[in-house]
Structures are given as C-alpha cells and as structure tokens.
Coordinates of C-alpha atoms in Angstrom, one line a residue:
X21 CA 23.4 80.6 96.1
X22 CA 23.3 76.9 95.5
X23 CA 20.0 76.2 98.0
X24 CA 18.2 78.6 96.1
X25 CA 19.0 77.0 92.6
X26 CA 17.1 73.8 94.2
X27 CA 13.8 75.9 94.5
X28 CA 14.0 76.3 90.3
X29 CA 15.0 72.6 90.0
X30 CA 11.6 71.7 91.9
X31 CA 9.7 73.8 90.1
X32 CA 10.2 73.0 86.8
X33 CA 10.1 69.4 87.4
X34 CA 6.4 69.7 88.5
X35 CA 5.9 72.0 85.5
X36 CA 7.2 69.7 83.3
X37 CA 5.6 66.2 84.5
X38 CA 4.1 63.3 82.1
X39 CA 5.2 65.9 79.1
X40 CA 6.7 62.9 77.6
X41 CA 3.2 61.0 77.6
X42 CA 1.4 63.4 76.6
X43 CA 3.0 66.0 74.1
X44 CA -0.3 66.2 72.3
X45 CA -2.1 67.8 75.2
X46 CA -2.8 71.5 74.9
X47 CA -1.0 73.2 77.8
X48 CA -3.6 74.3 80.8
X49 CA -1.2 77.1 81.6
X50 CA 2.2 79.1 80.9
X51 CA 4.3 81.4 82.6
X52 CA 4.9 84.7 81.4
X53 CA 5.6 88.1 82.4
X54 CA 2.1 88.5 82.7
X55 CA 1.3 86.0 85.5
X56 CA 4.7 86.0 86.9
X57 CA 6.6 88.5 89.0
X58 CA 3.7 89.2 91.4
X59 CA 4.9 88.2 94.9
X60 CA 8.7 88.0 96.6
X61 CA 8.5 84.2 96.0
X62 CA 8.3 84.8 92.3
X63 CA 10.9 87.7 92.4
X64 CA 13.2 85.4 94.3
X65 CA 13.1 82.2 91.6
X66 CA 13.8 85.2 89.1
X67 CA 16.6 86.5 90.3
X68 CA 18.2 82.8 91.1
X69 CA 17.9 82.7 87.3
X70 CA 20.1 85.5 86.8
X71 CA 22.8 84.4 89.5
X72 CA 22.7 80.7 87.6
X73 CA 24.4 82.7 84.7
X74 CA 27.6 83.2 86.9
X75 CA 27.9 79.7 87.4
X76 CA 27.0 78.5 83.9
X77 CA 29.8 76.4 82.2
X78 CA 29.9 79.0 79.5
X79 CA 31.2 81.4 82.5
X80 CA 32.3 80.7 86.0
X81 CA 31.5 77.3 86.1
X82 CA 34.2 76.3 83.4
X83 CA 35.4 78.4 80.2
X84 CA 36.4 82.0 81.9
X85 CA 38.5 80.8 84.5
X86 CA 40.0 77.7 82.9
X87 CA 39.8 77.3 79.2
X88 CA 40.3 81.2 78.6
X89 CA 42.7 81.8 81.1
X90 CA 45.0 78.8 80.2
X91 CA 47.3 80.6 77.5
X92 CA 49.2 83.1 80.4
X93 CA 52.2 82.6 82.1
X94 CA 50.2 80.8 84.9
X95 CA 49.4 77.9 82.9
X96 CA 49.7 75.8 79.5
X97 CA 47.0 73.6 78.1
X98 CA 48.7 69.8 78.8
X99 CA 47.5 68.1 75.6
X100 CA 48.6 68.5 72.1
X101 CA 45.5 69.2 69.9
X102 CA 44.0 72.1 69.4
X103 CA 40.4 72.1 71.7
X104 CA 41.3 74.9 74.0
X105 CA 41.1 77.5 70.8
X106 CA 41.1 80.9 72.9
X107 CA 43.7 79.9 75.8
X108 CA 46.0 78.5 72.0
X109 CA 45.1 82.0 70.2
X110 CA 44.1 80.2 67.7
X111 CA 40.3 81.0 68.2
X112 CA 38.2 83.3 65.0
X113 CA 34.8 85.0 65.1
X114 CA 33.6 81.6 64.5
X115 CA 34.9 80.1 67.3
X116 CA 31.8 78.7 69.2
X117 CA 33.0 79.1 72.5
X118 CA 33.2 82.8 72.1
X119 CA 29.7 82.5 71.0
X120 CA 28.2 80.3 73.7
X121 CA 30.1 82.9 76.8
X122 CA 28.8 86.0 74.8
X123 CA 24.7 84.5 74.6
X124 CA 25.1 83.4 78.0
X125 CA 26.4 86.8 79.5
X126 CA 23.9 88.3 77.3
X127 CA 21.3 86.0 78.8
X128 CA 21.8 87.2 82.4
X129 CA 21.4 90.5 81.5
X130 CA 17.9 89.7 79.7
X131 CA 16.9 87.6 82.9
X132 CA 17.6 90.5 85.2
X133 CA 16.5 93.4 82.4
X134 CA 13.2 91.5 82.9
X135 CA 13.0 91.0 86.5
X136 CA 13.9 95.1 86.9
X137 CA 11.1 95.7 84.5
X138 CA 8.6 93.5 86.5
X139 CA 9.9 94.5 90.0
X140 CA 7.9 97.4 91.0
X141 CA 4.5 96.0 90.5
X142 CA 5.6 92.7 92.7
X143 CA 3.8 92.6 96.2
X144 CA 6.7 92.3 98.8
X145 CA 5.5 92.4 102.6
X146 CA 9.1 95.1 103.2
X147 CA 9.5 97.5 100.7
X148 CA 13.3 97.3 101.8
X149 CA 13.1 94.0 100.8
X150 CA 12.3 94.9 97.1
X151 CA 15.2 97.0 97.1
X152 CA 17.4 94.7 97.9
X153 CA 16.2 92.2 95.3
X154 CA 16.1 95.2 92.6
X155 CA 20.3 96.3 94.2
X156 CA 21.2 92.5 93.5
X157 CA 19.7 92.5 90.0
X158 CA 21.5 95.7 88.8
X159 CA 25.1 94.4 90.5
X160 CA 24.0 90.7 88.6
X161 CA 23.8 93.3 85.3
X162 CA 26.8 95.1 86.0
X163 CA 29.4 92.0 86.3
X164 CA 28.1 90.3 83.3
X165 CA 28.6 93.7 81.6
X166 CA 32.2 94.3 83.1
X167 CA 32.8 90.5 81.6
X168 CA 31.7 91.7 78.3
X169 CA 33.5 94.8 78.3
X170 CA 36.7 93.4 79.1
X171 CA 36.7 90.9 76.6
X172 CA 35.4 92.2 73.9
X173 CA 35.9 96.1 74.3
X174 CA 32.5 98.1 73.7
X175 CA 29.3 96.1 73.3
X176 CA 25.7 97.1 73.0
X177 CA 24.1 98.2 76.1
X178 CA 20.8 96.9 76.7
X179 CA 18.7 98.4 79.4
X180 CA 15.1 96.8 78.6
X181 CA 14.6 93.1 77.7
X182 CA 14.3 91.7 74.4
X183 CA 11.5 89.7 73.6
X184 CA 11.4 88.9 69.9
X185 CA 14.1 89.3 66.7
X186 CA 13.0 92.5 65.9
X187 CA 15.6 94.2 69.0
X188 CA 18.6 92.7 67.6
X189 CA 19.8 95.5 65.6
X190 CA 21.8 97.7 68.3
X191 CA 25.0 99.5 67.5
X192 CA 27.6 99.3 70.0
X193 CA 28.2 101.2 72.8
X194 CA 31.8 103.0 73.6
X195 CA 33.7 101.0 76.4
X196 CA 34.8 104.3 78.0
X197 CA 30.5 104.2 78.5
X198 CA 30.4 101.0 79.8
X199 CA 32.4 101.4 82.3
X200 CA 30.4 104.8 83.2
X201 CA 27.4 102.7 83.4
X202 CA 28.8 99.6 85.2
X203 CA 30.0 102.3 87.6
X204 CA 27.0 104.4 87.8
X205 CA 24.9 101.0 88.6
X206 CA 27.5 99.7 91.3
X207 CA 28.0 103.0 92.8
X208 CA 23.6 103.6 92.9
X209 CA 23.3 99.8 94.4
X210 CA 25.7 99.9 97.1
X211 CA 24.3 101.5 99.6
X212 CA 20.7 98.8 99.8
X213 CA 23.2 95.8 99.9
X214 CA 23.4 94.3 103.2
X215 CA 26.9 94.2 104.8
X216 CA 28.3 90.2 105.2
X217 CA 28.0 90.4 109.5
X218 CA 24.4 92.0 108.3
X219 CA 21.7 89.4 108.1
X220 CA 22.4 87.7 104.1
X221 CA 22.1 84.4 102.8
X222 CA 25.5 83.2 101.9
X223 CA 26.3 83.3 98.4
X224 CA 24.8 86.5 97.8
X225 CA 26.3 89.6 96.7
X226 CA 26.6 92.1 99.5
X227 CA 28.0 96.3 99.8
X228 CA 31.9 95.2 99.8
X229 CA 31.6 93.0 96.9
X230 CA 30.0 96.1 95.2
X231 CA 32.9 98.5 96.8
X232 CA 35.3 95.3 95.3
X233 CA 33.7 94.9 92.0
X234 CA 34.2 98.9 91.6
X235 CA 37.5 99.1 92.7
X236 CA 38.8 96.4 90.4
X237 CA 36.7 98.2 87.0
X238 CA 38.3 101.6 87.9
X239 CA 41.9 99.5 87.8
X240 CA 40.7 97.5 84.9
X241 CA 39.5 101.0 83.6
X242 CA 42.5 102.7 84.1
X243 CA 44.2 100.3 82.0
X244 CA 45.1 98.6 78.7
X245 CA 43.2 99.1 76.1
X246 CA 41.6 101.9 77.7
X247 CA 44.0 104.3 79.4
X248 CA 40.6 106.0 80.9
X249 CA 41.3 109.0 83.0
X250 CA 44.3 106.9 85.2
X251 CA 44.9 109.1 87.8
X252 CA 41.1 109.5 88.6
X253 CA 40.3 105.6 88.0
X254 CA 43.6 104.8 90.3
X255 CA 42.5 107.2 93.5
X256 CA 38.9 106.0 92.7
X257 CA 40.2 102.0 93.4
X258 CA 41.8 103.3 96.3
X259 CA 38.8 104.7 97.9
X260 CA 36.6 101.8 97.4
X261 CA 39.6 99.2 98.7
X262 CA 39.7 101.8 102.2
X263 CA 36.0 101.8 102.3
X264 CA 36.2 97.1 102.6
X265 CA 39.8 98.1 104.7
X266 CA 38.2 100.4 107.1
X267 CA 34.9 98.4 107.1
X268 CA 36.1 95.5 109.4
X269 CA 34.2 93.3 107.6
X270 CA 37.1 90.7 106.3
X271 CA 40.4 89.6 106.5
X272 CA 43.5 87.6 105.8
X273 CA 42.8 83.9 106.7
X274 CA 45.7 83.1 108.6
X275 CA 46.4 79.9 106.7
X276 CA 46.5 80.6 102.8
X277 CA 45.9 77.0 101.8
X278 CA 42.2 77.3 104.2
X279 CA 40.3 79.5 101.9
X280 CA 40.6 76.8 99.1
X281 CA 39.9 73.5 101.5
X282 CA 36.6 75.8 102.1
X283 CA 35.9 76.3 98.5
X284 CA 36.8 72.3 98.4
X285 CA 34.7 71.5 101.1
X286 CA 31.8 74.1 101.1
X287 CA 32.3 76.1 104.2
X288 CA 30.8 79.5 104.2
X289 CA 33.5 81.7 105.3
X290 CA 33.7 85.1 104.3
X291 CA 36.6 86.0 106.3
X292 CA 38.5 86.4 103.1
X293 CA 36.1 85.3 100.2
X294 CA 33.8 88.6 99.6
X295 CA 32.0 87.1 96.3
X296 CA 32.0 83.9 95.0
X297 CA 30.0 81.3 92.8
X298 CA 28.9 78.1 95.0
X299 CA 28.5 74.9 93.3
X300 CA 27.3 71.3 94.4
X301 CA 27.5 68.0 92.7
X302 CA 23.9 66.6 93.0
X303 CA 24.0 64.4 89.5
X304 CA 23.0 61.7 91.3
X305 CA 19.7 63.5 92.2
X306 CA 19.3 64.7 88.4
X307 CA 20.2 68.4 89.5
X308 CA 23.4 70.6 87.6
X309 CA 24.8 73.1 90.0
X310 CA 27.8 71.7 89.2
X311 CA 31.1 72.7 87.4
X312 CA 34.5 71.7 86.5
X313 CA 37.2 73.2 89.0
X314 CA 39.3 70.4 90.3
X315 CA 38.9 68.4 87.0
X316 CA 40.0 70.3 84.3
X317 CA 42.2 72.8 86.5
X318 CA 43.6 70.1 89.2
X319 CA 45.8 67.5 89.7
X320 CA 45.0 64.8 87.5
X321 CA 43.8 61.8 89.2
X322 CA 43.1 58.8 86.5
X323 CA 41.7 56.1 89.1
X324 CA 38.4 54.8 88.0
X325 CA 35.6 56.0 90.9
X326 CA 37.8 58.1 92.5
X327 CA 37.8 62.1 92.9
X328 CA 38.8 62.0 88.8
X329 CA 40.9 64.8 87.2
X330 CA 41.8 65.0 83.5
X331 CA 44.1 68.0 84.2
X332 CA 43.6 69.9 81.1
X333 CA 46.3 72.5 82.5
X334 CA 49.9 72.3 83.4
X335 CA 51.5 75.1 85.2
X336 CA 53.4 77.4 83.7
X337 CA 57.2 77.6 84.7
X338 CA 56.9 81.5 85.0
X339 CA 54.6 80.8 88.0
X340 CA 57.3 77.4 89.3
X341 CA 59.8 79.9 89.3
X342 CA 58.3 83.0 90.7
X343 CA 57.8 81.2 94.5
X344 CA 60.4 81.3 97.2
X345 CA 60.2 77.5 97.1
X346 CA 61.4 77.1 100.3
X347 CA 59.6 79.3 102.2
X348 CA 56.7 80.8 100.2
X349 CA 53.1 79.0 101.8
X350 CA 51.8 79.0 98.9
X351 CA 54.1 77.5 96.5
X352 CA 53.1 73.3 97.8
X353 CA 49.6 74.4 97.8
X354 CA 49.7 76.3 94.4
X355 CA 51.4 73.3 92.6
X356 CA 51.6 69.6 92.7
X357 CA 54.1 67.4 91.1
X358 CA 52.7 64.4 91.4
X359 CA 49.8 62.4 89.8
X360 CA 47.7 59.4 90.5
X361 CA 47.6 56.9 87.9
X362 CA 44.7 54.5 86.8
X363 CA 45.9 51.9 89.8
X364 CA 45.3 54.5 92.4
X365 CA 49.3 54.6 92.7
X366 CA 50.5 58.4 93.7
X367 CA 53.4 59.0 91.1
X368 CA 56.1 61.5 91.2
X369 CA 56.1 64.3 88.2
X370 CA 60.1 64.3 87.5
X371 CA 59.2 67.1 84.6
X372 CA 58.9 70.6 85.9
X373 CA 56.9 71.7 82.5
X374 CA 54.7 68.7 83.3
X375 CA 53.1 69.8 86.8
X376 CA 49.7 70.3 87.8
X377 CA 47.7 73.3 89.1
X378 CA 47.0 72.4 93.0
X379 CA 44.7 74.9 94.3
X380 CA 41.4 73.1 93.3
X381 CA 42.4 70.2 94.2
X382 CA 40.2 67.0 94.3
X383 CA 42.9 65.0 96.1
X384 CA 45.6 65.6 98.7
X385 CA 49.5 63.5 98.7
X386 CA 50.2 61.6 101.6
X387 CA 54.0 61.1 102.6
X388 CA 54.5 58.2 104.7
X389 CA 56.6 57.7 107.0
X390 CA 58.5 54.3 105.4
X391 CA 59.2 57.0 102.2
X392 CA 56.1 55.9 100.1
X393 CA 52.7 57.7 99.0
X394 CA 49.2 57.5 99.2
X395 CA 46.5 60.0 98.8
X396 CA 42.8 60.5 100.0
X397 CA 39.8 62.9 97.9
X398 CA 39.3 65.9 99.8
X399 CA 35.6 67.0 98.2
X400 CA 32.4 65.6 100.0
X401 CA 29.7 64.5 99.3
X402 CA 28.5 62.4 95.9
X403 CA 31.5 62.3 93.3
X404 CA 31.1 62.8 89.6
X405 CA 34.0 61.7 87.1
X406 CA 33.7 65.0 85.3
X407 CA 31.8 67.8 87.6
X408 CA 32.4 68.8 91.0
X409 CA 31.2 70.9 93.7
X410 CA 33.7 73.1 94.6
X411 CA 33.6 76.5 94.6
X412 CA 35.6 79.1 93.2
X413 CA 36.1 82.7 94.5
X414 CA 35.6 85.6 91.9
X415 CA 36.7 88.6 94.5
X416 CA 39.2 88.0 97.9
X417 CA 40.7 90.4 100.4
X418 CA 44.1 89.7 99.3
X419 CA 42.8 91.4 95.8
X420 CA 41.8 94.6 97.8
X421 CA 45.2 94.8 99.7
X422 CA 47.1 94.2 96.1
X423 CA 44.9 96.5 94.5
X424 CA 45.2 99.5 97.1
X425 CA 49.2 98.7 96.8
X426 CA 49.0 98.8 92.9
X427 CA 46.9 102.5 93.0
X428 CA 49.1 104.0 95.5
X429 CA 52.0 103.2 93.4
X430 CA 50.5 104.4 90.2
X431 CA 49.5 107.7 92.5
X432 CA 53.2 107.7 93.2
X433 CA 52.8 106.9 96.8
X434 CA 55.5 104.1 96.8
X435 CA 56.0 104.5 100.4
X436 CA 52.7 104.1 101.3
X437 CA 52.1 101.4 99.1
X438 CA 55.0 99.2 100.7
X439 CA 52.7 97.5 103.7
X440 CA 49.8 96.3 101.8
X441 CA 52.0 94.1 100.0
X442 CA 53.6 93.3 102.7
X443 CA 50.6 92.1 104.6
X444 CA 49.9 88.7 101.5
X445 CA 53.8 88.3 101.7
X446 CA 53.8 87.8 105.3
X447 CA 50.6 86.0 105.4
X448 CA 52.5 83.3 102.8
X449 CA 55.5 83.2 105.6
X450 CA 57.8 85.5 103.7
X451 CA 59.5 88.3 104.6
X452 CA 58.8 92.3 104.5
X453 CA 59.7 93.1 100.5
X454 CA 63.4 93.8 100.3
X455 CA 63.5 97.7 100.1
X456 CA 66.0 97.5 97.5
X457 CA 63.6 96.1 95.0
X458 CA 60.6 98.4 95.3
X459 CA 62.6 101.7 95.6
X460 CA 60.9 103.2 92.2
X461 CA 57.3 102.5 91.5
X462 CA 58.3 101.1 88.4
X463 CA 60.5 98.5 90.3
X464 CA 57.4 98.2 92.7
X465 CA 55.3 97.5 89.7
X466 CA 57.5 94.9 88.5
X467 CA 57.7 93.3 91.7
X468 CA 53.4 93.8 92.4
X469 CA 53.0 91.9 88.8
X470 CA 54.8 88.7 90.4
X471 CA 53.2 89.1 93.3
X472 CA 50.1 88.5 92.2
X473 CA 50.9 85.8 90.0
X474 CA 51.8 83.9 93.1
X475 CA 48.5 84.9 95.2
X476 CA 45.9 84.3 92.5
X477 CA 47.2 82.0 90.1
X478 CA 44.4 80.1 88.6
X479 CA 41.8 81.9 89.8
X480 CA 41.2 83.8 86.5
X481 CA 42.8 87.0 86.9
X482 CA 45.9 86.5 84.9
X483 CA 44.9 87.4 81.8
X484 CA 43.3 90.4 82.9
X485 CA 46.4 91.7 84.8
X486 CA 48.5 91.0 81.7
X487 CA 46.2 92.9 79.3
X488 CA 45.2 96.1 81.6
X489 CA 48.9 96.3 82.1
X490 CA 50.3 95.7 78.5
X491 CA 52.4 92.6 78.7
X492 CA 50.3 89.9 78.0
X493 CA 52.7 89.3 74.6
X494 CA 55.7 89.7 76.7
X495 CA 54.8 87.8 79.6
X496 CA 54.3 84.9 77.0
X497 CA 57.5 85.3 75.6
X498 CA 59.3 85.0 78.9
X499 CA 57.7 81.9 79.2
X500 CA 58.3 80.5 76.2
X501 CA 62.2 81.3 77.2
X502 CA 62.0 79.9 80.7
X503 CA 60.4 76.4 79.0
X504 CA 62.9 76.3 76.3
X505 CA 65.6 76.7 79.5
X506 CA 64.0 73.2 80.9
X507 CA 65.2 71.5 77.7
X508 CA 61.3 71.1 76.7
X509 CA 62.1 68.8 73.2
X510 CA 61.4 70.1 70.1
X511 CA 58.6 67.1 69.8
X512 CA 57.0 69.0 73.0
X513 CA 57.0 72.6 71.7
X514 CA 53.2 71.9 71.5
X515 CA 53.4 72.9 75.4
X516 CA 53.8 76.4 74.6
X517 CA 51.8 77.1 71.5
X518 CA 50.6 79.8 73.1
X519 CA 53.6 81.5 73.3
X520 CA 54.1 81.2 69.6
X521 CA 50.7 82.1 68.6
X522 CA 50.2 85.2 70.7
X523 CA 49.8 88.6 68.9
X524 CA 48.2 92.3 69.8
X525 CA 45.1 91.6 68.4
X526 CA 43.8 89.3 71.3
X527 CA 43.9 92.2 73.9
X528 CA 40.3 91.7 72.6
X529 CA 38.4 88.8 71.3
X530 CA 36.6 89.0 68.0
X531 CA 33.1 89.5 68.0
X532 CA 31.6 86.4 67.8
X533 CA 30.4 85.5 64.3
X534 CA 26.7 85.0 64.7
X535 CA 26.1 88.0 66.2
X536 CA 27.7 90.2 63.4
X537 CA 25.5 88.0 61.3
X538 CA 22.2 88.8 63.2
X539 CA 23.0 92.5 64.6
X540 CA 22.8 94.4 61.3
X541 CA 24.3 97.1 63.2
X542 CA 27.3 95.4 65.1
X543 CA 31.2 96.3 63.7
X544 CA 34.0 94.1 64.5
X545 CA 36.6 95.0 66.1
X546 CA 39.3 96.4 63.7
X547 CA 42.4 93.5 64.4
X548 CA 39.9 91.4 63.8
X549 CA 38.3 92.4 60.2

C-alpha cells in the first residue's frame, strides 16, 4: 500500500507547482470525473485514494485503535485531563473526534462510490484486471461501512457519490441492512480477489481477508446490540474461518513476538497478517504515510532524538493479570515496565497500574550482564518525534482460529471447539486449556474472552469484543476493582475514569452533531437524545 501512496504524492506536487507565485493565474486545466478515470493508471491513483482512508489519523493510523480503544480493560489513558473524550466516556455529539472518524469513513466511501461509477468506461489492457480493481473498491466500501455500523448502529447507505449539498438529506438505513449489504458486497467480491501465494502487491486486500472480514461481521452481527439471526451468523463465521483454515494460505508464526518486529520493521509477511495498513515515515521527504503506533500506544521513551514515545496509554491490570507470567510468550512482549527517561537512562516501572503497552514498541530493554540497562530503537529508517512507520495489523490468523473456537461454542460444539484455542495457547508456550475450565460453553466462553484479551491486546479489538458480547460495563468494573486492589491512591483515581464514567448508552456513539445539523433527515440514536 505504502509505494502506491508515493505515485499520489508525485502527482500532486507537479499539479500544484509555483501556485504560491502565481495564485492570480487562471488554471490551464483541472481534474474531474470527466477527464479522469480513463486508463488503469488513473483507476489505480483512484483507488490508492480510497485505501489512504484506512490509514488516515482519523482511522487506522491513530484514533480507532488507540484513542477509542483506550477506555477497556486492555488499557487506561496515562494522563489526568480529559483529551482522550471517547476512550474517558465523556465524549457528546459534539465531540469533534467523532466527527472527523465519521467524514473520513464517509469520505472513502465517496472516493470509491466514484471510482465504481467511473470504472466501466476505463480502458484496461485485461478486463480481469478491472475486476479486480472494481472487487478491491467494493471490499474498501464494505470495511468503512462495517466501521460505521459498529459504532454508530445504522447509518445511511450511500451507493452513488455525492457531488454537491443537495444529497445530504438521507434517512438512515437499519443496521440489520447494513450488515446484509456489507455481506452481500464481500460475499459478490471474493471470488475476483487474488489469493496471497497468487500474484498481489503487498498491502492489498486479497480473497481471505474478504472470507476474514466476513467471518468477523457475521460474529459482530450475531452479537450485541444486534442479536441478528445467532445461530445462522455463528455457522456462517464458521464457514468462512474453514474456507482461510482449509485454504493453506497462512499460519501461526512460530514466534508470537515476530509478527510485531515485522510490523516494526516493515517486512511483508503474510504468514500470519492477512490484512493490514502499512505506513512509512518519510517527513523528512515532505511525504505523510505516517501514523502514531509506537508513540501514543508504546513504551514511552522521553530522550530527545531518539525513537520518542509519549505513551498516552497504560495497561490495564485486567490484561497484567490475565497472563501466565511465567510462562505465557506473550506477556514480556505485550507489556513493559520500564521507561526511558530524558537522559536516555532505561528506568524500572515499580507501579503495576503505571506500565506501558509493549507490542508497538519503538524501543527494546537491554539486560546486561553486570545487572544494569540499556536499550536500542528497533524502527528503521528516518525517525520522527511524533509519527512512525510501523504498521498495524487489522485481521491475523490467530483471529480466525479464536473466532472458529468462539462459533463452535455458541453452536454448542464445545468439544470441537477445544483445539483451536489450543493451537494460540500453545503457540504462546502454554499448555492444552485445562479441561476442567471449559467443560460448559459458558465456562468456555469465559475462558475464550481472556483469551483473547491476551492475543490481541491493543490491536483494537477490545472494545468490540466487550460490546458484541455485552460486558463492556462489566469488564470496566472489574477493572476498576483489580486497580483499587493495587492501592491506586485516591489522588490517582483519574487512572480509571473510565471505569467510573462508563454507562449503556456507549454500546453506540452519538451521532456526531454536524451531521444531525446538515442531514435534515438523520435521528439520533435514542441514549443519546
């Protein structure tokens, strides 16, 4: 994804040149649907412009997976005002980073409603080619749609592009018929994707992300708020998680901590990553394909010039204590408790409430043999105090196993559901699942929902998980019990304001002020009127 994203960079620069000399110049030429659109080459610039959206900093590049995730058991934010609004509850419809996620999802869907419109009448030299392009646009479509839908519940479905103020009144559509069409346009794009081992251009979305994207809707569907036709949605999952199983197209990495020095480093593997958003930090070349895992999410790292990390985020103590600390892979990977300070000296965390995420980590901790510590950056390439290029994986094969586990259980199939958990436990060094624990699927289900708190922690899944299954309130709770445990002081009860401020109504966000103000048709949703 990233190489292409250059291609866009290059052109608008020569678009743009001398404009600063010579505003008063009538322009010689535009672009427009018009004189766009008519070759691959112009296809493929559009349709970079609808992946960009997944990386924006209003989606995957920073809010979805850090600032709204941070409010779960997983995580606290580590400072004690109020910034972080949505991961606090303390956000409103007039919240503007509510506002700034919904234009931008909406603005990938315009980008690739346009390109689908345009499409057909583009020369291509393979019509198979053209296909592909228009199966890439509609998955694009989909996603942004399946992030609307699950956090704000229905939302109206736009099909053609909007050019002008007059298309802004649209009524919402049902969720139960946004998932049918997210569905419907995953299930009708599959099958022109081109397999990973197939000849693709890293980056790019491919059939099993579309089988993966599709299993985890119909879970997501099957749900909280929802409740949509469960036992259908559940076998569904399990069909499209067989169809990736059976494929022999990924894998367990052998080494759990791997798949994040890749996303660290930038090695295409896709052994175990089946979709994710690439980033690179080219600042110093004036181009943003950039984001913020690492920094906000990572250990924090205050040395001037160094591989800096303000380490917005804490993690939670549900997610501390969850790990088999002596034994669980994952656990020294998953979360650091040290720090380096403005000297560049590595200090030691003594505070359990006061450690850092460690999975996007910009640094690593070196233990040296006389019993002190030094550290070294782990990210290449040029370094930016507040952006980085590392990656972050939206879709993994551990999800598919967890997710095939999680339907069979809910299709009562305990039994059978047994060994796909077992394969991430054993990958992480532990043990087959005691038997004892998991001898009811609801005891199976309480032991799933840990599990997966300790494979994808940070990775923007939490929340999800804890809303489809109806505990996000209770989950919070627990934590707020486990940090009052740790003898958290009263003057630090900031640390889990979340906790306290948690309520029902934010299985859904609010519709975002602006457009209630500008849709005359739009209704909010009813917690929040």
């Amino acid at each position: 994804m990233q190489r292409s994203f250059l291609i866009i960079f290059a052109v608008l620069s020569v678009l743009f040149t001398s404009c600063e000399s010579e505003l008063d110049q009538t322009p010689l030429s535009t672009i427009s649907p018009d004189n766009f659109y008519r070759n691959e080459a112009d296809c493929r610039l559009a349709l970079n412009a609808v992946y960009s959206d997944v990386g924006n900093r209003y989606t995957y590049g920073e809010q979805l997976p850090i600032q709204f995730m941070v409010g779960t058991d997983e995580a606290v934010f580590s400072r004690s005002y109020n910034s972080w609004t949505v991961g606090l509850y303390i956000h409103n419809a007039s919240t503007v980073d509510l506002e700034n996620t919904w234009r931008t999802l909406y603005r990938g869907i315009n980008s690739a409603n346009l390109l689908l419109e345009n499409l057909p009448d583009a020369e291509f030299t393979e019509e198979s080619r053209k296909l592909r392009y228009e199966a890439e646009t509609r998955f694009l479509r989909a996603f942004f749609y399946f992030d609307l839908v699950r956090w704000w519940g229905g939302v109206p479905l736009r099909t053609a592009s909007v050019g002008d103020a007059t298309a802004n009144d649209i009524a919402r559509t049902s969720a139960e018929d946004i998932y049918e069409f997210i569905i419907t346009e995953l299930e009708a794009v599959a099958p022109n994707l081109p397999l990973p081992s197939e000849e693709i251009e890293y980056g790019r979305v491919s059939r099993t992300a579309a089988w993966g994207l599709l299993a985890r809707v119909y879970m997501t569907k099957a749900g909280v708020p929802l409740k949509h036709m469960p036992a259908e949605s559940y076998a569904k999952a399990n069909e499209y998680c067989d169809l990736i199983i059976n494929s022999g197209e990924h894998n367990l990495i052998e080494n759990y901590e791997d798949i994040f020095m890749n996303e660290i480093k930038g090695v295409n593997d896709d052994t175990e990553v089946i979709f994710e958003v690439q980033f690179e930090n080219q600042r110093s070349a004036g181009i943003r394909e950039d984001g913020k895992h690492g920094n906000l999410n990572g250990i924090m790292c205050q040395q001037k010039d160094s591989p800096y990390a303000y380490a917005f985020t804490y993690a939670g103590l549900s997610l501390i204590n969850a790990y088999d600390q002596d034994n669980d892979e994952r656990y020294d990977w998953n979360v650091a408790n040290f720090k380096v300070d403005k000297s560049g000296v590595v200090k030691i965390q003594k505070n359990r409430y006061e450690w850092f995420p460690g999975k996007f980590r910009r640094i690593q901790k070196v233990d040296n043999a006389d019993g002190s510590y030094s550290w070294y950056g782990l990210e290449p390439g040029d370094l930016d105090k507040n952006y980085t290029g590392i990656n972050f994986p939206i879709l993994r094969y551990s999800d598919i196993l967890l997710m095939k586990a999680e339907a069979l259980n809910e299709l009562d199939k305990t039994a059978e559901a047994v060994p796909f958990m077992n394969q991430v436990r054993n990958r992480a060094g532990l043990a087959n699942v005691d038997a004892d624990l998991v001898s009811t699927a609801a005891d199976f289900h309480e032991e799933l929902m840990t599990e997966r708190l300790r494979e994808f922690c940070f990775e923007g899944i939490r929340k999800h998980d804890l809303i489809r299954w109806g505990v996000l309130v209770e989950k919070l709770t627990e934590l707020k019990t486990e940090m009052e445990a740790a003898n958290v002081a009263s003057s630090r009860e900031w640390l889990y304001r979340s906790s306290i401020n948690v309520a029902e109504k934010h299985y859904l966000m609010p519709i975002p002020l602006k457009e209630m103000n500008e849709n005359k048709l739009m209704e909010q949703n009813p917690l929040w009127k």
